[in-house]
Short mmCIF file of C-alpha atoms in Angstrom, two decimals:
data_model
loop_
_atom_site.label_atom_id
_atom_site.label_comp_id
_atom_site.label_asym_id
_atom_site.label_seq_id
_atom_site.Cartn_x
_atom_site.Cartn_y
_atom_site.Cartn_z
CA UNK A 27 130.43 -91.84 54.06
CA UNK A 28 130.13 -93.41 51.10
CA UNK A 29 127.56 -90.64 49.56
CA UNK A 30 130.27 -88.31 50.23
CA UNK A 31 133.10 -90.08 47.99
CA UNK A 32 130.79 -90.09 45.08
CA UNK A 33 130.62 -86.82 44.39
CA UNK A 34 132.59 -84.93 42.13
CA UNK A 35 134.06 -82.03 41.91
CA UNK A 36 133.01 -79.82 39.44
CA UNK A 37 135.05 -77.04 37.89
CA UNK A 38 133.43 -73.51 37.55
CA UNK A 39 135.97 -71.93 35.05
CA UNK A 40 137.43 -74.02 31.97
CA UNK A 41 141.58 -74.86 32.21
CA UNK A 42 143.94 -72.40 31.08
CA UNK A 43 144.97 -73.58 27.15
CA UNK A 44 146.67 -71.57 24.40
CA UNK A 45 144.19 -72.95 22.34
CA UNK A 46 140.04 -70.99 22.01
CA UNK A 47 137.43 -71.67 19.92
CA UNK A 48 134.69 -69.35 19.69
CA UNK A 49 131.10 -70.13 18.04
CA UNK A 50 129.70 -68.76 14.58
CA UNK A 51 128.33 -65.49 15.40
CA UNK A 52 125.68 -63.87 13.48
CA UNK A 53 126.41 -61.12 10.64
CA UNK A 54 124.91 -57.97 11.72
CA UNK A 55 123.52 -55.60 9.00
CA UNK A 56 125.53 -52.20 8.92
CA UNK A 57 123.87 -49.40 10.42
CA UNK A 58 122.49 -46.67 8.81
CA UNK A 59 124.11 -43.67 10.61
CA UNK A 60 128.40 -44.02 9.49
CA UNK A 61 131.01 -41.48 10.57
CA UNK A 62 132.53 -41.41 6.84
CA UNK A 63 130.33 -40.46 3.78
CA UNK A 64 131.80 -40.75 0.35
CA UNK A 65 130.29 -38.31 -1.95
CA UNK A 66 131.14 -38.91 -5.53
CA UNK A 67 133.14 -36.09 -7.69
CA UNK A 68 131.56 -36.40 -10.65
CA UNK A 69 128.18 -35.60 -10.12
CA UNK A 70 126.38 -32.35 -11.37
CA UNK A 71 124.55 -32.20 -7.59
CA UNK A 72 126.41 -30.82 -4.84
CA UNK A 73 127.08 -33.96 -2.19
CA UNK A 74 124.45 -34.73 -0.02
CA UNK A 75 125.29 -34.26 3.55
CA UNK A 76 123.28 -36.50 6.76
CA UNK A 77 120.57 -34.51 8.46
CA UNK A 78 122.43 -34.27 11.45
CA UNK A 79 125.43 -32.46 9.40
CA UNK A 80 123.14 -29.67 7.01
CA UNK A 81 122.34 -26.43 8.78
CA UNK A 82 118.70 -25.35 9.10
CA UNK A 83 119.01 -23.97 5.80
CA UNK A 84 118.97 -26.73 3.77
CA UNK A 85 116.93 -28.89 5.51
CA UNK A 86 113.93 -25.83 5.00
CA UNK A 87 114.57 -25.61 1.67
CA UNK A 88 113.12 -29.10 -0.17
CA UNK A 89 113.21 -27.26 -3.65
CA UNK A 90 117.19 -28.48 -3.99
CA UNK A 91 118.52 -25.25 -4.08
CA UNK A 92 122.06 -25.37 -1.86
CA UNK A 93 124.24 -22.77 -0.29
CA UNK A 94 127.75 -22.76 -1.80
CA UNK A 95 130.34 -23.79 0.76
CA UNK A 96 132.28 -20.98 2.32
CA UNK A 97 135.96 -20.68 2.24
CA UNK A 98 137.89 -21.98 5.51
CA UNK A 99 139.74 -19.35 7.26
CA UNK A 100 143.23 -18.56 6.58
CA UNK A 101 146.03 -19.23 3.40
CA UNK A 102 145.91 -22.96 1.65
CA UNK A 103 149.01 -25.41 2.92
CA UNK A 104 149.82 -23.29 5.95
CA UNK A 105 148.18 -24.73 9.10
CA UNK A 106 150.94 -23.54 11.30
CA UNK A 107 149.94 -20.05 10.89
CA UNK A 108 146.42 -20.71 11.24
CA UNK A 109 145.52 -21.57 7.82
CA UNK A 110 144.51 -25.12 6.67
CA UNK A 111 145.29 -28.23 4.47
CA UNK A 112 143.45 -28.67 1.39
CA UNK A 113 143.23 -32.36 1.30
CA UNK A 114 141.82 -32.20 5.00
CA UNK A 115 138.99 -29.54 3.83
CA UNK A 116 138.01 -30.91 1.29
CA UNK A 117 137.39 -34.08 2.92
CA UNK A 118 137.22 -36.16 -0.75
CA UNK A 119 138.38 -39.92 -1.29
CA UNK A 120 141.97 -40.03 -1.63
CA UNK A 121 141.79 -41.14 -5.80
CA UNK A 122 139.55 -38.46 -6.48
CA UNK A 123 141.58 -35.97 -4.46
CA UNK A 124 144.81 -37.31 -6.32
CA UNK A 125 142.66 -37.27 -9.73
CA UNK A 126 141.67 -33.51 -9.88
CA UNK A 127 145.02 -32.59 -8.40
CA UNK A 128 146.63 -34.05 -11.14
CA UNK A 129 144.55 -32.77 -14.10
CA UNK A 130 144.68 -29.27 -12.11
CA UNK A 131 148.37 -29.34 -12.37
CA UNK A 132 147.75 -30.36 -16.09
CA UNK A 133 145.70 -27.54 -17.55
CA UNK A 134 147.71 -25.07 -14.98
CA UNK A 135 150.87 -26.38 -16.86
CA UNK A 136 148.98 -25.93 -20.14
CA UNK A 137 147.12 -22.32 -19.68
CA UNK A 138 149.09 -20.60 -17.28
CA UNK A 139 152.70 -19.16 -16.52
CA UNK A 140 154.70 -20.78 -13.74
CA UNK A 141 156.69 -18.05 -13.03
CA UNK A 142 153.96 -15.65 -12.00
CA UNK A 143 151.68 -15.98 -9.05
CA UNK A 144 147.94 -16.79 -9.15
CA UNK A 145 146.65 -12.90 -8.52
CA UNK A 146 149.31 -11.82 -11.29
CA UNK A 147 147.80 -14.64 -13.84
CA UNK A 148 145.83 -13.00 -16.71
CA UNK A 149 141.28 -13.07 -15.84
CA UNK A 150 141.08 -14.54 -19.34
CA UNK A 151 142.79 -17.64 -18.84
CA UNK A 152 142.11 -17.60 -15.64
CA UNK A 153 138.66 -17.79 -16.36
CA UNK A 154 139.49 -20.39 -18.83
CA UNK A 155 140.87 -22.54 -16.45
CA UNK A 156 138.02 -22.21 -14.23
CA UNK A 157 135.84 -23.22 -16.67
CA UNK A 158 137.72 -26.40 -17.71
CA UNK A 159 138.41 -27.64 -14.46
CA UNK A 160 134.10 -27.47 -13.76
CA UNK A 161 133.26 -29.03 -16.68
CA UNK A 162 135.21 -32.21 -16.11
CA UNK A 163 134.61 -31.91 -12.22
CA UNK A 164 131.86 -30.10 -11.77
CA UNK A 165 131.84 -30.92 -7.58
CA UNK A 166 134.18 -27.79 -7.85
CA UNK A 167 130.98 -25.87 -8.62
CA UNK A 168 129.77 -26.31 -5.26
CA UNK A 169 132.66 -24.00 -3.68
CA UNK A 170 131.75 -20.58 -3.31
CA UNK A 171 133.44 -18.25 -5.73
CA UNK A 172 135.52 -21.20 -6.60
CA UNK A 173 138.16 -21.37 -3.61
CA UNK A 174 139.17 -25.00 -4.16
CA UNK A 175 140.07 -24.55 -7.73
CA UNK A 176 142.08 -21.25 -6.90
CA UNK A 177 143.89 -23.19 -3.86
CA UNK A 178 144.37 -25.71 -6.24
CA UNK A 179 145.88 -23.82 -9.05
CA UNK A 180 147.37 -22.05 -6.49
CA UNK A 181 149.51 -25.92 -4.96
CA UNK A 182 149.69 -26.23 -8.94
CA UNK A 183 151.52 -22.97 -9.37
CA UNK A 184 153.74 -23.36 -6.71
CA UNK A 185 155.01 -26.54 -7.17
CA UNK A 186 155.79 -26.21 -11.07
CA UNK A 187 157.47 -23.00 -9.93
CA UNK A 188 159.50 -24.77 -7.45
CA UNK A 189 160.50 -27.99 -9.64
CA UNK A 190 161.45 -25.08 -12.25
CA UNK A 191 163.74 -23.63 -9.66
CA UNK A 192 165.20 -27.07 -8.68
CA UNK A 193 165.90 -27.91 -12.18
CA UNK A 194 167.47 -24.88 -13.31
CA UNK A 195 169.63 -25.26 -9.54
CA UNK A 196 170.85 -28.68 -10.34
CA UNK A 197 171.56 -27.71 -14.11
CA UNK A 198 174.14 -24.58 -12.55
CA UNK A 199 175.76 -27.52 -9.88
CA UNK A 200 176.30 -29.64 -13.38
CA UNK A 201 177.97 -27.09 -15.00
#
């Protein structure tokens, strides 16, 4: 009997405590394979996609030679009717998105007339435009026939047209 009241009882889980510590853990190096690639905006290359991403295309041409990319379906900033969101396309950092939306409203404000429409714009400085907005940015050179700086003159357009119109609205409630 007395072997028996020596023993003690062990516990096989810790007590309950608001209190945990956990060990040092070992930093792991980040994989190769990510879900987000940042491509920069500035480069004269068109961005470099993963090899699970290019289409057989690309990946049997080694020369560096690149198909433009294709226009989505559908009108710019109208997803409910089956069109899509620029922003979302384009799939670009937020600062550079903001950046080259912001010097596209610029030179639109500078070249072109608000209260016309992008098709009713004259080629010249249309062409002008164009040309300015690939020079600084010349990722825009890697859209074919230059969709993403139309939509973007196009959000340009719009929205100077539509400040215009709230201005000149709340100048008439003044008066």
């Amino acid at each position: 009997m007395s072997q028996a009241s020596n023993r003690t009882v062990q516990r096989h889980f810790p007590p309950l405590v608001l209190h945990s510590s956990f060990g040092p853990e070992c930093l792991l190096s980040p994989t190769r394979l990510t879900l987000n690639t940042v491509f920069a905006a500035d480069v004269g290359k068109p961005p470099v996609l993963p090899p699970s991403v290019r289409s057989g295309n690309e990946a049997a041409n080694p020369s560096g030679s690149f198909d433009p990319i294709p226009k989505p379906k559908g009108d710019v900033c109208r997803p409910s009717r089956h069109g899509y969101t620029l922003s979302v396309v384009l799939n670009w950092p937020p600062h550079i998105y903001e950046e080259v939306e912001t010097y596209m409203q610029s030179i639109a404000l500078k070249h072109l007339d608000i209260r016309k429409h992008l098709r009713e714009q004259k080629d010249q400085k249309l062409s002008l435009v164009h040309t300015e907005a690939e020079t600084c940015f010349p990722i825009l050179s890697t859209y074919k026939d230059g969709w993403a700086t139309k939509d973007f003159l196009r959000i340009a357009l719009s929205t100077a047209k539509a400040q215009a119109q709230a201005a000149a609205n709340s100048d008439e409630e003044r008066d």
